[in-house]
Amino acid sequence: QKEVEQNSGPLSVPEGAIASLNCTYSDRGSQSFFWYRQYSGKSPELIMSIYSNGDKEDGRFTAQLNKASQYVSLLIRDSQPSDSATYLCAVTVSDTGRRALTFGSGTRLQVQP
Amino acid sequence: SAVISQKPSRDICQRGTSLTIQCQVDSQVTMMFWYRQQPGQSLTLIATANQGSEATYESGFVIDKFPISRPNLTFSTLTVSNMSPEDSSIYLCSVEGGEGSTDTQYFGPGTRLTVL
């Protein structure tokens, strides 16, 4: 079983719609959760971090975390064609002293103009 | 967040040769990480590099193949040794730090390696 799972997509939404990206993780001890955006040929760019249950909003982006269900999601409101990219979910595994990120395989988002 | 640069940005190498990738950060950081992203895949951690200690390698990665140096708090190198076409990937360094959290990681621009 993969430690971090994402639907690979592509997820296609019309411009102006809400895009919903989902991620599940297997390690119940995971403490830190991140969403990165990666444009083709570029390195990952941090969008959001979330550490506690509930919602965290930053502009058009909302991250949602449910530790009981081992589920983290990213909502993008008013989607724009410039949001078209691969979105990577990442978590820190809870091993003592090990703060490296474990990534999901990414979801490719296409925003249609 | 820290500004991270990598050299080279890309290279094409022959089978059996080695390439050293440099990662430079504009501020002192404790932990640096090296990741590999194979074509069409997500990121996989190669190793964690702390200044003054041996790098810690993930399962499937060994020091003889991917030796790492960390001579100071702003610089690290990753060498890909005795390359084969399977080593063709993007290699990324990352560092921890930034406002509000010490475990948020920021990535360098990456080194795109093609092995013929």
mmCIF file with all atom_site columns, C-alpha atoms in Angstrom:
data_model
loop_
_atom_site.group_PDB
_atom_site.id
_atom_site.type_symbol
_atom_site.label_atom_id
_atom_site.label_alt_id
_atom_site.label_comp_id
_atom_site.label_asym_id
_atom_site.label_entity_id
_atom_site.label_seq_id
_atom_site.pdbx_PDB_ins_code
_atom_site.Cartn_x
_atom_site.Cartn_y
_atom_site.Cartn_z
_atom_site.occupancy
_atom_site.B_iso_or_equiv
_atom_site.pdbx_formal_charge
_atom_site.auth_seq_id
_atom_site.auth_comp_id
_atom_site.auth_asym_id
_atom_site.auth_atom_id
_atom_site.pdbx_PDB_model_num
ATOM 1   C CA . GLN A 1 1   ? 0.000   0.000  0.000   1.00 0.00 ? 1   GLN A CA 1
ATOM 2   C CA . LYS A 1 2   ? 1.333   3.399  -0.985  1.00 0.00 ? 2   LYS A CA 1
ATOM 3   C CA . GLU A 1 3   ? 1.928   5.756  1.915   1.00 0.00 ? 3   GLU A CA 1
ATOM 4   C CA . VAL A 1 4   ? 0.337   8.749  0.182   1.00 0.00 ? 4   VAL A CA 1
ATOM 5   C CA . GLU A 1 5   ? -2.288  8.233  -2.502  1.00 0.00 ? 5   GLU A CA 1
ATOM 6   C CA . GLN A 1 6   ? -3.738  10.654 -5.015  1.00 0.00 ? 6   GLN A CA 1
ATOM 7   C CA . ASN A 1 7   ? -5.907  10.245 -8.070  1.00 0.00 ? 7   ASN A CA 1
ATOM 8   C CA . SER A 1 8   ? -3.590  10.864 -11.015 1.00 0.00 ? 8   SER A CA 1
ATOM 9   C CA . GLY A 1 9   ? -6.294  12.577 -13.073 1.00 0.00 ? 9   GLY A CA 1
ATOM 10  C CA . PRO A 1 10  ? -6.427  14.509 -15.228 1.00 0.00 ? 10  PRO A CA 1
ATOM 11  C CA . LEU A 1 11  ? -9.070  16.473 -13.380 1.00 0.00 ? 11  LEU A CA 1
ATOM 12  C CA . SER A 1 12  ? -10.702 18.829 -15.833 1.00 0.00 ? 12  SER A CA 1
ATOM 13  C CA . VAL A 1 13  ? -12.753 21.811 -14.630 1.00 0.00 ? 13  VAL A CA 1
ATOM 14  C CA . PRO A 1 14  ? -14.072 24.876 -16.459 1.00 0.00 ? 14  PRO A CA 1
ATOM 15  C CA . GLU A 1 15  ? -12.628 28.276 -15.725 1.00 0.00 ? 15  GLU A CA 1
ATOM 16  C CA . GLY A 1 16  ? -14.272 29.825 -12.658 1.00 0.00 ? 16  GLY A CA 1
ATOM 17  C CA . ALA A 1 17  ? -15.285 26.498 -11.133 1.00 0.00 ? 17  ALA A CA 1
ATOM 18  C CA . ILE A 1 18  ? -14.068 24.928 -7.907  1.00 0.00 ? 18  ILE A CA 1
ATOM 19  C CA . ALA A 1 19  ? -11.390 22.260 -8.277  1.00 0.00 ? 19  ALA A CA 1
ATOM 20  C CA . SER A 1 20  ? -11.257 19.639 -5.537  1.00 0.00 ? 20  SER A CA 1
ATOM 21  C CA . LEU A 1 21  ? -8.087  17.609 -5.096  1.00 0.00 ? 21  LEU A CA 1
ATOM 22  C CA . ASN A 1 22  ? -7.911  14.723 -2.660  1.00 0.00 ? 22  ASN A CA 1
ATOM 23  C CA . CYS A 1 23  ? -5.203  12.796 -0.857  1.00 0.00 ? 23  CYS A CA 1
ATOM 24  C CA . THR A 1 24  ? -5.148  9.928  1.628   1.00 0.00 ? 24  THR A CA 1
ATOM 25  C CA . TYR A 1 25  ? -2.235  8.784  3.746   1.00 0.00 ? 25  TYR A CA 1
ATOM 26  C CA . SER A 1 26  ? -1.502  5.579  5.619   1.00 0.00 ? 26  SER A CA 1
ATOM 27  C CA . ASP A 1 27  ? 0.632   6.656  8.592   1.00 0.00 ? 27  ASP A CA 1
ATOM 28  C CA . ARG A 1 28  ? -1.665  7.703  11.442  1.00 0.00 ? 28  ARG A CA 1
ATOM 29  C CA . GLY A 1 29  ? 1.252   9.418  13.131  1.00 0.00 ? 29  GLY A CA 1
ATOM 30  C CA . SER A 1 30  ? 1.764   11.873 10.258  1.00 0.00 ? 30  SER A CA 1
ATOM 31  C CA . GLN A 1 31  ? 1.824   15.381 11.620  1.00 0.00 ? 31  GLN A CA 1
ATOM 32  C CA . SER A 1 32  ? 2.481   17.812 8.791   1.00 0.00 ? 32  SER A CA 1
ATOM 33  C CA . PHE A 1 33  ? 0.714   18.021 5.463   1.00 0.00 ? 33  PHE A CA 1
ATOM 34  C CA . PHE A 1 34  ? 1.597   20.023 2.389   1.00 0.00 ? 34  PHE A CA 1
ATOM 35  C CA . TRP A 1 35  ? 0.284   20.809 -1.045  1.00 0.00 ? 35  TRP A CA 1
ATOM 36  C CA . TYR A 1 36  ? 2.750   21.651 -3.788  1.00 0.00 ? 36  TYR A CA 1
ATOM 37  C CA . ARG A 1 37  ? 2.056   22.798 -7.314  1.00 0.00 ? 37  ARG A CA 1
ATOM 38  C CA . GLN A 1 38  ? 4.370   21.702 -10.119 1.00 0.00 ? 38  GLN A CA 1
ATOM 39  C CA . TYR A 1 39  ? 4.248   23.132 -13.592 1.00 0.00 ? 39  TYR A CA 1
ATOM 40  C CA . SER A 1 40  ? 5.669   21.010 -16.373 1.00 0.00 ? 40  SER A CA 1
ATOM 41  C CA . GLY A 1 41  ? 9.462   21.232 -16.373 1.00 0.00 ? 41  GLY A CA 1
ATOM 42  C CA . LYS A 1 42  ? 9.576   23.178 -13.109 1.00 0.00 ? 42  LYS A CA 1
ATOM 43  C CA . SER A 1 43  ? 10.272  22.273 -9.501  1.00 0.00 ? 43  SER A CA 1
ATOM 44  C CA . PRO A 1 44  ? 7.511   21.959 -6.876  1.00 0.00 ? 44  PRO A CA 1
ATOM 45  C CA . GLU A 1 45  ? 6.206   25.191 -5.398  1.00 0.00 ? 45  GLU A CA 1
ATOM 46  C CA . LEU A 1 46  ? 4.609   25.224 -1.949  1.00 0.00 ? 46  LEU A CA 1
ATOM 47  C CA . ILE A 1 47  ? 0.953   26.274 -1.906  1.00 0.00 ? 47  ILE A CA 1
ATOM 48  C CA . MET A 1 48  ? -0.321  25.350 1.538   1.00 0.00 ? 48  MET A CA 1
ATOM 49  C CA . SER A 1 49  ? 0.675   23.644 4.733   1.00 0.00 ? 49  SER A CA 1
ATOM 50  C CA . ILE A 1 50  ? -1.780  22.331 7.332   1.00 0.00 ? 50  ILE A CA 1
ATOM 51  C CA . TYR A 1 51  ? -1.152  20.759 10.700  1.00 0.00 ? 51  TYR A CA 1
ATOM 52  C CA . SER A 1 52  ? -4.472  20.487 12.561  1.00 0.00 ? 52  SER A CA 1
ATOM 53  C CA . ASN A 1 53  ? -7.927  19.203 11.730  1.00 0.00 ? 53  ASN A CA 1
ATOM 54  C CA . GLY A 1 54  ? -10.225 21.557 9.909   1.00 0.00 ? 54  GLY A CA 1
ATOM 55  C CA . ASP A 1 55  ? -9.897  24.103 7.159   1.00 0.00 ? 55  ASP A CA 1
ATOM 56  C CA . LYS A 1 56  ? -7.139  26.551 6.344   1.00 0.00 ? 56  LYS A CA 1
ATOM 57  C CA . GLU A 1 57  ? -7.745  29.246 3.773   1.00 0.00 ? 57  GLU A CA 1
ATOM 58  C CA . ASP A 1 58  ? -5.243  31.297 1.789   1.00 0.00 ? 58  ASP A CA 1
ATOM 59  C CA . GLY A 1 59  ? -6.708  33.373 -0.993  1.00 0.00 ? 59  GLY A CA 1
ATOM 60  C CA . ARG A 1 60  ? -8.394  31.083 -3.512  1.00 0.00 ? 60  ARG A CA 1
ATOM 61  C CA . PHE A 1 61  ? -6.967  27.985 -1.849  1.00 0.00 ? 61  PHE A CA 1
ATOM 62  C CA . THR A 1 62  ? -8.437  26.023 1.058   1.00 0.00 ? 62  THR A CA 1
ATOM 63  C CA . ALA A 1 63  ? -6.744  23.002 2.593   1.00 0.00 ? 63  ALA A CA 1
ATOM 64  C CA . GLN A 1 64  ? -8.830  20.588 4.620   1.00 0.00 ? 64  GLN A CA 1
ATOM 65  C CA . LEU A 1 65  ? -7.462  17.988 7.021   1.00 0.00 ? 65  LEU A CA 1
ATOM 66  C CA . ASN A 1 66  ? -9.277  15.098 8.693   1.00 0.00 ? 66  ASN A CA 1
ATOM 67  C CA . LYS A 1 67  ? -6.825  13.014 10.692  1.00 0.00 ? 67  LYS A CA 1
ATOM 68  C CA . ALA A 1 68  ? -9.454  10.502 11.787  1.00 0.00 ? 68  ALA A CA 1
ATOM 69  C CA . SER A 1 69  ? -10.144 9.646  8.159   1.00 0.00 ? 69  SER A CA 1
ATOM 70  C CA . GLN A 1 70  ? -6.467  10.155 7.155   1.00 0.00 ? 70  GLN A CA 1
ATOM 71  C CA . TYR A 1 71  ? -7.591  12.516 4.466   1.00 0.00 ? 71  TYR A CA 1
ATOM 72  C CA . VAL A 1 72  ? -6.368  15.877 3.235   1.00 0.00 ? 72  VAL A CA 1
ATOM 73  C CA . SER A 1 73  ? -7.812  17.905 0.389   1.00 0.00 ? 73  SER A CA 1
ATOM 74  C CA . LEU A 1 74  ? -7.184  21.109 -1.514  1.00 0.00 ? 74  LEU A CA 1
ATOM 75  C CA . LEU A 1 75  ? -9.957  23.272 -2.920  1.00 0.00 ? 75  LEU A CA 1
ATOM 76  C CA . ILE A 1 76  ? -9.195  25.870 -5.558  1.00 0.00 ? 76  ILE A CA 1
ATOM 77  C CA . ARG A 1 77  ? -11.956 28.430 -5.994  1.00 0.00 ? 77  ARG A CA 1
ATOM 78  C CA . ASP A 1 78  ? -12.467 30.455 -9.165  1.00 0.00 ? 78  ASP A CA 1
ATOM 79  C CA . SER A 1 79  ? -10.080 28.172 -11.053 1.00 0.00 ? 79  SER A CA 1
ATOM 80  C CA . GLN A 1 80  ? -7.960  29.862 -13.706 1.00 0.00 ? 80  GLN A CA 1
ATOM 81  C CA . PRO A 1 81  ? -6.163  28.381 -16.719 1.00 0.00 ? 81  PRO A CA 1
ATOM 82  C CA . SER A 1 82  ? -2.918  29.339 -14.940 1.00 0.00 ? 82  SER A CA 1
ATOM 83  C CA . ASP A 1 83  ? -3.838  26.822 -12.217 1.00 0.00 ? 83  ASP A CA 1
ATOM 84  C CA . SER A 1 84  ? -3.339  24.009 -14.722 1.00 0.00 ? 84  SER A CA 1
ATOM 85  C CA . ALA A 1 85  ? -0.496  21.980 -13.231 1.00 0.00 ? 85  ALA A CA 1
ATOM 86  C CA . THR A 1 86  ? 0.211   18.835 -11.241 1.00 0.00 ? 86  THR A CA 1
ATOM 87  C CA . TYR A 1 87  ? -0.655  19.111 -7.563  1.00 0.00 ? 87  TYR A CA 1
ATOM 88  C CA . LEU A 1 88  ? 1.423   17.045 -5.170  1.00 0.00 ? 88  LEU A CA 1
ATOM 89  C CA . CYS A 1 89  ? 0.302   16.058 -1.699  1.00 0.00 ? 89  CYS A CA 1
ATOM 90  C CA . ALA A 1 90  ? 3.134   15.481 0.780   1.00 0.00 ? 90  ALA A CA 1
ATOM 91  C CA . VAL A 1 91  ? 3.308   14.423 4.392   1.00 0.00 ? 91  VAL A CA 1
ATOM 92  C CA . THR A 1 92  ? 6.041   14.146 6.969   1.00 0.00 ? 92  THR A CA 1
ATOM 93  C CA . VAL A 1 93  ? 6.343   10.626 8.300   1.00 0.00 ? 93  VAL A CA 1
ATOM 94  C CA . SER A 1 94  ? 6.307   10.468 12.048  1.00 0.00 ? 94  SER A CA 1
ATOM 95  C CA . ASP A 1 95  ? 9.615   8.634  12.550  1.00 0.00 ? 95  ASP A CA 1
ATOM 96  C CA . THR A 1 96  ? 11.621  10.357 15.218  1.00 0.00 ? 96  THR A CA 1
ATOM 97  C CA . GLY A 1 97  ? 14.105  12.770 13.713  1.00 0.00 ? 97  GLY A CA 1
ATOM 98  C CA . ARG A 1 98  ? 13.086  12.058 10.154  1.00 0.00 ? 98  ARG A CA 1
ATOM 99  C CA . ARG A 1 99  ? 11.479  15.128 8.672   1.00 0.00 ? 99  ARG A CA 1
ATOM 100 C CA . ALA A 1 100 ? 11.669  14.212 5.007   1.00 0.00 ? 100 ALA A CA 1
ATOM 101 C CA . LEU A 1 101 ? 8.579   14.450 2.864   1.00 0.00 ? 101 LEU A CA 1
ATOM 102 C CA . THR A 1 102 ? 6.712   11.515 1.387   1.00 0.00 ? 102 THR A CA 1
ATOM 103 C CA . PHE A 1 103 ? 4.935   12.521 -1.797  1.00 0.00 ? 103 PHE A CA 1
ATOM 104 C CA . GLY A 1 104 ? 1.872   11.225 -3.524  1.00 0.00 ? 104 GLY A CA 1
ATOM 105 C CA . SER A 1 105 ? 1.988   10.607 -7.240  1.00 0.00 ? 105 SER A CA 1
ATOM 106 C CA . GLY A 1 106 ? 0.240   13.900 -7.979  1.00 0.00 ? 106 GLY A CA 1
ATOM 107 C CA . THR A 1 107 ? -3.038  14.928 -9.602  1.00 0.00 ? 107 THR A CA 1
ATOM 108 C CA . ARG A 1 108 ? -2.935  16.710 -12.933 1.00 0.00 ? 108 ARG A CA 1
ATOM 109 C CA . LEU A 1 109 ? -5.417  19.580 -13.072 1.00 0.00 ? 109 LEU A CA 1
ATOM 110 C CA . GLN A 1 110 ? -6.625  21.061 -16.341 1.00 0.00 ? 110 GLN A CA 1
ATOM 111 C CA . VAL A 1 111 ? -8.640  24.272 -16.216 1.00 0.00 ? 111 VAL A CA 1
ATOM 112 C CA . GLN A 1 112 ? -10.516 24.795 -19.465 1.00 0.00 ? 112 GLN A CA 1
ATOM 113 C CA . PRO A 1 113 ? -10.919 28.422 -20.605 1.00 0.00 ? 113 PRO A CA 1
ATOM 114 C CA . SER B 2 1   ? 11.847  31.401 2.131   1.00 0.00 ? 1   SER B CA 1
ATOM 115 C CA . ALA B 2 2   ? 15.453  30.634 1.231   1.00 0.00 ? 2   ALA B CA 1
ATOM 116 C CA . VAL B 2 3   ? 16.717  31.160 -2.302  1.00 0.00 ? 3   VAL B CA 1
ATOM 117 C CA . ILE B 2 4   ? 18.124  27.900 -3.652  1.00 0.00 ? 4   ILE B CA 1
ATOM 118 C CA . SER B 2 5   ? 20.222  27.459 -6.767  1.00 0.00 ? 5   SER B CA 1
ATOM 119 C CA . GLN B 2 6   ? 21.451  24.301 -8.448  1.00 0.00 ? 6   GLN B CA 1
ATOM 120 C CA . LYS B 2 7   ? 24.176  23.668 -10.959 1.00 0.00 ? 7   LYS B CA 1
ATOM 121 C CA . PRO B 2 8   ? 24.072  22.449 -13.629 1.00 0.00 ? 8   PRO B CA 1
ATOM 122 C CA . SER B 2 9   ? 20.471  23.068 -14.629 1.00 0.00 ? 9   SER B CA 1
ATOM 123 C CA . ARG B 2 10  ? 20.696  20.237 -17.131 1.00 0.00 ? 10  ARG B CA 1
ATOM 124 C CA . ASP B 2 11  ? 23.249  17.877 -18.579 1.00 0.00 ? 11  ASP B CA 1
ATOM 125 C CA . ILE B 2 12  ? 23.547  15.039 -21.043 1.00 0.00 ? 12  ILE B CA 1
ATOM 126 C CA . CYS B 2 13  ? 26.047  12.392 -19.969 1.00 0.00 ? 13  CYS B CA 1
ATOM 127 C CA . GLN B 2 14  ? 27.461  9.168  -21.277 1.00 0.00 ? 14  GLN B CA 1
ATOM 128 C CA . ARG B 2 15  ? 26.869  5.833  -19.635 1.00 0.00 ? 15  ARG B CA 1
ATOM 129 C CA . GLY B 2 16  ? 29.513  4.959  -17.034 1.00 0.00 ? 16  GLY B CA 1
ATOM 130 C CA . THR B 2 17  ? 30.474  8.517  -16.195 1.00 0.00 ? 17  THR B CA 1
ATOM 131 C CA . SER B 2 18  ? 29.678  10.528 -13.055 1.00 0.00 ? 18  SER B CA 1
ATOM 132 C CA . LEU B 2 19  ? 28.065  13.914 -12.541 1.00 0.00 ? 19  LEU B CA 1
ATOM 133 C CA . THR B 2 20  ? 28.226  16.134 -9.474  1.00 0.00 ? 20  THR B CA 1
ATOM 134 C CA . ILE B 2 21  ? 25.260  18.406 -8.798  1.00 0.00 ? 21  ILE B CA 1
ATOM 135 C CA . GLN B 2 22  ? 25.692  21.449 -6.613  1.00 0.00 ? 22  GLN B CA 1
ATOM 136 C CA . CYS B 2 23  ? 23.070  23.017 -4.368  1.00 0.00 ? 23  CYS B CA 1
ATOM 137 C CA . GLN B 2 24  ? 23.646  26.484 -2.911  1.00 0.00 ? 24  GLN B CA 1
ATOM 138 C CA . VAL B 2 25  ? 21.372  28.234 -0.401  1.00 0.00 ? 25  VAL B CA 1
ATOM 139 C CA . ASP B 2 26  ? 21.441  31.944 0.434   1.00 0.00 ? 26  ASP B CA 1
ATOM 140 C CA . SER B 2 27  ? 21.059  31.326 4.173   1.00 0.00 ? 27  SER B CA 1
ATOM 141 C CA . GLN B 2 28  ? 22.298  28.798 6.688   1.00 0.00 ? 28  GLN B CA 1
ATOM 142 C CA . VAL B 2 29  ? 20.105  25.728 6.983   1.00 0.00 ? 29  VAL B CA 1
ATOM 143 C CA . THR B 2 30  ? 20.467  22.641 9.125   1.00 0.00 ? 30  THR B CA 1
ATOM 144 C CA . MET B 2 31  ? 18.874  20.025 6.956   1.00 0.00 ? 31  MET B CA 1
ATOM 145 C CA . MET B 2 32  ? 19.113  19.605 3.212   1.00 0.00 ? 32  MET B CA 1
ATOM 146 C CA . PHE B 2 33  ? 17.400  16.897 1.221   1.00 0.00 ? 33  PHE B CA 1
ATOM 147 C CA . TRP B 2 34  ? 18.040  15.355 -2.162  1.00 0.00 ? 34  TRP B CA 1
ATOM 148 C CA . TYR B 2 35  ? 15.150  13.999 -4.220  1.00 0.00 ? 35  TYR B CA 1
ATOM 149 C CA . ARG B 2 36  ? 14.847  12.284 -7.571  1.00 0.00 ? 36  ARG B CA 1
ATOM 150 C CA . GLN B 2 37  ? 11.930  12.673 -9.949  1.00 0.00 ? 37  GLN B CA 1
ATOM 151 C CA . GLN B 2 38  ? 11.941  10.130 -12.740 1.00 0.00 ? 38  GLN B CA 1
ATOM 152 C CA . PRO B 2 39  ? 10.041  10.937 -15.942 1.00 0.00 ? 39  PRO B CA 1
ATOM 153 C CA . GLY B 2 40  ? 6.309   11.117 -15.291 1.00 0.00 ? 40  GLY B CA 1
ATOM 154 C CA . GLN B 2 41  ? 6.756   10.178 -11.641 1.00 0.00 ? 41  GLN B CA 1
ATOM 155 C CA . SER B 2 42  ? 6.548   11.903 -8.303  1.00 0.00 ? 42  SER B CA 1
ATOM 156 C CA . LEU B 2 43  ? 9.434   12.793 -6.041  1.00 0.00 ? 43  LEU B CA 1
ATOM 157 C CA . THR B 2 44  ? 11.417  10.138 -4.194  1.00 0.00 ? 44  THR B CA 1
ATOM 158 C CA . LEU B 2 45  ? 13.798  11.006 -1.383  1.00 0.00 ? 45  LEU B CA 1
ATOM 159 C CA . ILE B 2 46  ? 17.387  9.905  -1.958  1.00 0.00 ? 46  ILE B CA 1
ATOM 160 C CA . ALA B 2 47  ? 19.003  11.104 1.247   1.00 0.00 ? 47  ALA B CA 1
ATOM 161 C CA . THR B 2 48  ? 19.039  13.664 4.026   1.00 0.00 ? 48  THR B CA 1
ATOM 162 C CA . ALA B 2 49  ? 22.213  15.680 4.497   1.00 0.00 ? 49  ALA B CA 1
ATOM 163 C CA . ASN B 2 50  ? 23.095  17.370 7.765   1.00 0.00 ? 50  ASN B CA 1
ATOM 164 C CA . GLN B 2 51  ? 26.204  19.475 8.073   1.00 0.00 ? 51  GLN B CA 1
ATOM 165 C CA . GLY B 2 52  ? 28.996  17.686 9.887   1.00 0.00 ? 52  GLY B CA 1
ATOM 166 C CA . SER B 2 53  ? 27.544  14.203 9.708   1.00 0.00 ? 53  SER B CA 1
ATOM 167 C CA . GLU B 2 54  ? 27.153  11.419 7.201   1.00 0.00 ? 54  GLU B CA 1
ATOM 168 C CA . ALA B 2 55  ? 24.140  11.596 4.933   1.00 0.00 ? 55  ALA B CA 1
ATOM 169 C CA . THR B 2 56  ? 21.221  9.308  5.731   1.00 0.00 ? 56  THR B CA 1
ATOM 170 C CA . TYR B 2 57  ? 20.120  7.307  2.703   1.00 0.00 ? 57  TYR B CA 1
ATOM 171 C CA . GLU B 2 58  ? 16.671  5.946  1.965   1.00 0.00 ? 58  GLU B CA 1
ATOM 172 C CA . SER B 2 59  ? 15.999  2.345  1.117   1.00 0.00 ? 59  SER B CA 1
ATOM 173 C CA . GLY B 2 60  ? 17.171  1.605  -2.406  1.00 0.00 ? 60  GLY B CA 1
ATOM 174 C CA . PHE B 2 61  ? 19.829  4.322  -2.478  1.00 0.00 ? 61  PHE B CA 1
ATOM 175 C CA . VAL B 2 62  ? 23.450  3.712  -1.486  1.00 0.00 ? 62  VAL B CA 1
ATOM 176 C CA . ILE B 2 63  ? 26.398  5.950  -0.809  1.00 0.00 ? 63  ILE B CA 1
ATOM 177 C CA . ASP B 2 64  ? 28.587  4.350  -3.485  1.00 0.00 ? 64  ASP B CA 1
ATOM 178 C CA . LYS B 2 65  ? 26.067  5.298  -6.153  1.00 0.00 ? 65  LYS B CA 1
ATOM 179 C CA . PHE B 2 66  ? 24.998  8.686  -4.749  1.00 0.00 ? 66  PHE B CA 1
ATOM 180 C CA . PRO B 2 67  ? 27.783  10.130 -2.596  1.00 0.00 ? 67  PRO B CA 1
ATOM 181 C CA . ILE B 2 68  ? 26.793  13.365 -0.878  1.00 0.00 ? 68  ILE B CA 1
ATOM 182 C CA . SER B 2 69  ? 28.894  16.097 0.643   1.00 0.00 ? 69  SER B CA 1
ATOM 183 C CA . ARG B 2 70  ? 27.721  18.769 3.085   1.00 0.00 ? 70  ARG B CA 1
ATOM 184 C CA . PRO B 2 71  ? 30.776  20.889 3.882   1.00 0.00 ? 71  PRO B CA 1
ATOM 185 C CA . ASN B 2 72  ? 28.889  23.822 5.419   1.00 0.00 ? 72  ASN B CA 1
ATOM 186 C CA . LEU B 2 73  ? 25.422  25.129 6.230   1.00 0.00 ? 73  LEU B CA 1
ATOM 187 C CA . THR B 2 74  ? 24.796  26.673 2.804   1.00 0.00 ? 74  THR B CA 1
ATOM 188 C CA . PHE B 2 75  ? 26.091  24.092 0.339   1.00 0.00 ? 75  PHE B CA 1
ATOM 189 C CA . SER B 2 76  ? 25.753  20.447 -0.629  1.00 0.00 ? 76  SER B CA 1
ATOM 190 C CA . THR B 2 77  ? 26.655  18.234 -3.556  1.00 0.00 ? 77  THR B CA 1
ATOM 191 C CA . LEU B 2 78  ? 25.142  15.027 -4.887  1.00 0.00 ? 78  LEU B CA 1
ATOM 192 C CA . THR B 2 79  ? 27.166  12.839 -7.228  1.00 0.00 ? 79  THR B CA 1
ATOM 193 C CA . VAL B 2 80  ? 25.487  10.352 -9.515  1.00 0.00 ? 80  VAL B CA 1
ATOM 194 C CA . SER B 2 81  ? 28.153  7.714  -10.120 1.00 0.00 ? 81  SER B CA 1
ATOM 195 C CA . ASN B 2 82  ? 28.662  5.184  -12.888 1.00 0.00 ? 82  ASN B CA 1
ATOM 196 C CA . MET B 2 83  ? 25.536  6.416  -14.622 1.00 0.00 ? 83  MET B CA 1
ATOM 197 C CA . SER B 2 84  ? 23.143  4.324  -16.660 1.00 0.00 ? 84  SER B CA 1
ATOM 198 C CA . PRO B 2 85  ? 20.107  5.424  -18.700 1.00 0.00 ? 85  PRO B CA 1
ATOM 199 C CA . GLU B 2 86  ? 17.920  4.515  -15.684 1.00 0.00 ? 86  GLU B CA 1
ATOM 200 C CA . ASP B 2 87  ? 19.494  7.439  -13.837 1.00 0.00 ? 87  ASP B CA 1
ATOM 201 C CA . SER B 2 88  ? 17.891  9.884  -16.251 1.00 0.00 ? 88  SER B CA 1
ATOM 202 C CA . SER B 2 89  ? 15.794  12.020 -13.927 1.00 0.00 ? 89  SER B CA 1
ATOM 203 C CA . ILE B 2 90  ? 15.371  15.424 -12.420 1.00 0.00 ? 90  ILE B CA 1
ATOM 204 C CA . TYR B 2 91  ? 17.417  15.776 -9.251  1.00 0.00 ? 91  TYR B CA 1
ATOM 205 C CA . LEU B 2 92  ? 16.161  18.300 -6.717  1.00 0.00 ? 92  LEU B CA 1
ATOM 206 C CA . CYS B 2 93  ? 17.587  19.632 -3.512  1.00 0.00 ? 93  CYS B CA 1
ATOM 207 C CA . SER B 2 94  ? 15.375  21.087 -0.835  1.00 0.00 ? 94  SER B CA 1
ATOM 208 C CA . VAL B 2 95  ? 15.810  22.841 2.482   1.00 0.00 ? 95  VAL B CA 1
ATOM 209 C CA . GLU B 2 96  ? 13.658  23.292 5.521   1.00 0.00 ? 96  GLU B CA 1
ATOM 210 C CA . GLY B 2 97  ? 12.603  26.581 6.929   1.00 0.00 ? 97  GLY B CA 1
ATOM 211 C CA . GLY B 2 98  ? 10.507  29.627 6.306   1.00 0.00 ? 98  GLY B CA 1
ATOM 212 C CA . GLU B 2 99  ? 7.968   31.671 8.132   1.00 0.00 ? 99  GLU B CA 1
ATOM 213 C CA . GLY B 2 100 ? 5.882   29.891 10.724  1.00 0.00 ? 100 GLY B CA 1
ATOM 214 C CA . SER B 2 101 ? 7.257   26.420 10.359  1.00 0.00 ? 101 SER B CA 1
ATOM 215 C CA . THR B 2 102 ? 10.581  24.670 10.555  1.00 0.00 ? 102 THR B CA 1
ATOM 216 C CA . ASP B 2 103 ? 9.467   21.586 8.643   1.00 0.00 ? 103 ASP B CA 1
ATOM 217 C CA . THR B 2 104 ? 8.231   23.253 5.474   1.00 0.00 ? 104 THR B CA 1
ATOM 218 C CA . GLN B 2 105 ? 10.490  22.382 2.564   1.00 0.00 ? 105 GLN B CA 1
ATOM 219 C CA . TYR B 2 106 ? 11.384  24.563 -0.364  1.00 0.00 ? 106 TYR B CA 1
ATOM 220 C CA . PHE B 2 107 ? 12.879  23.208 -3.544  1.00 0.00 ? 107 PHE B CA 1
ATOM 221 C CA . GLY B 2 108 ? 15.645  24.300 -5.822  1.00 0.00 ? 108 GLY B CA 1
ATOM 222 C CA . PRO B 2 109 ? 15.045  24.567 -9.574  1.00 0.00 ? 109 PRO B CA 1
ATOM 223 C CA . GLY B 2 110 ? 16.323  21.043 -10.211 1.00 0.00 ? 110 GLY B CA 1
ATOM 224 C CA . THR B 2 111 ? 18.935  19.437 -12.441 1.00 0.00 ? 111 THR B CA 1
ATOM 225 C CA . ARG B 2 112 ? 17.620  17.597 -15.479 1.00 0.00 ? 112 ARG B CA 1
ATOM 226 C CA . LEU B 2 113 ? 19.944  14.689 -16.240 1.00 0.00 ? 113 LEU B CA 1
ATOM 227 C CA . THR B 2 114 ? 19.858  12.605 -19.390 1.00 0.00 ? 114 THR B CA 1
ATOM 228 C CA . VAL B 2 115 ? 22.105  9.563  -19.627 1.00 0.00 ? 115 VAL B CA 1
ATOM 229 C CA . LEU B 2 116 ? 22.771  8.124  -23.078 1.00 0.00 ? 116 LEU B CA 1
#
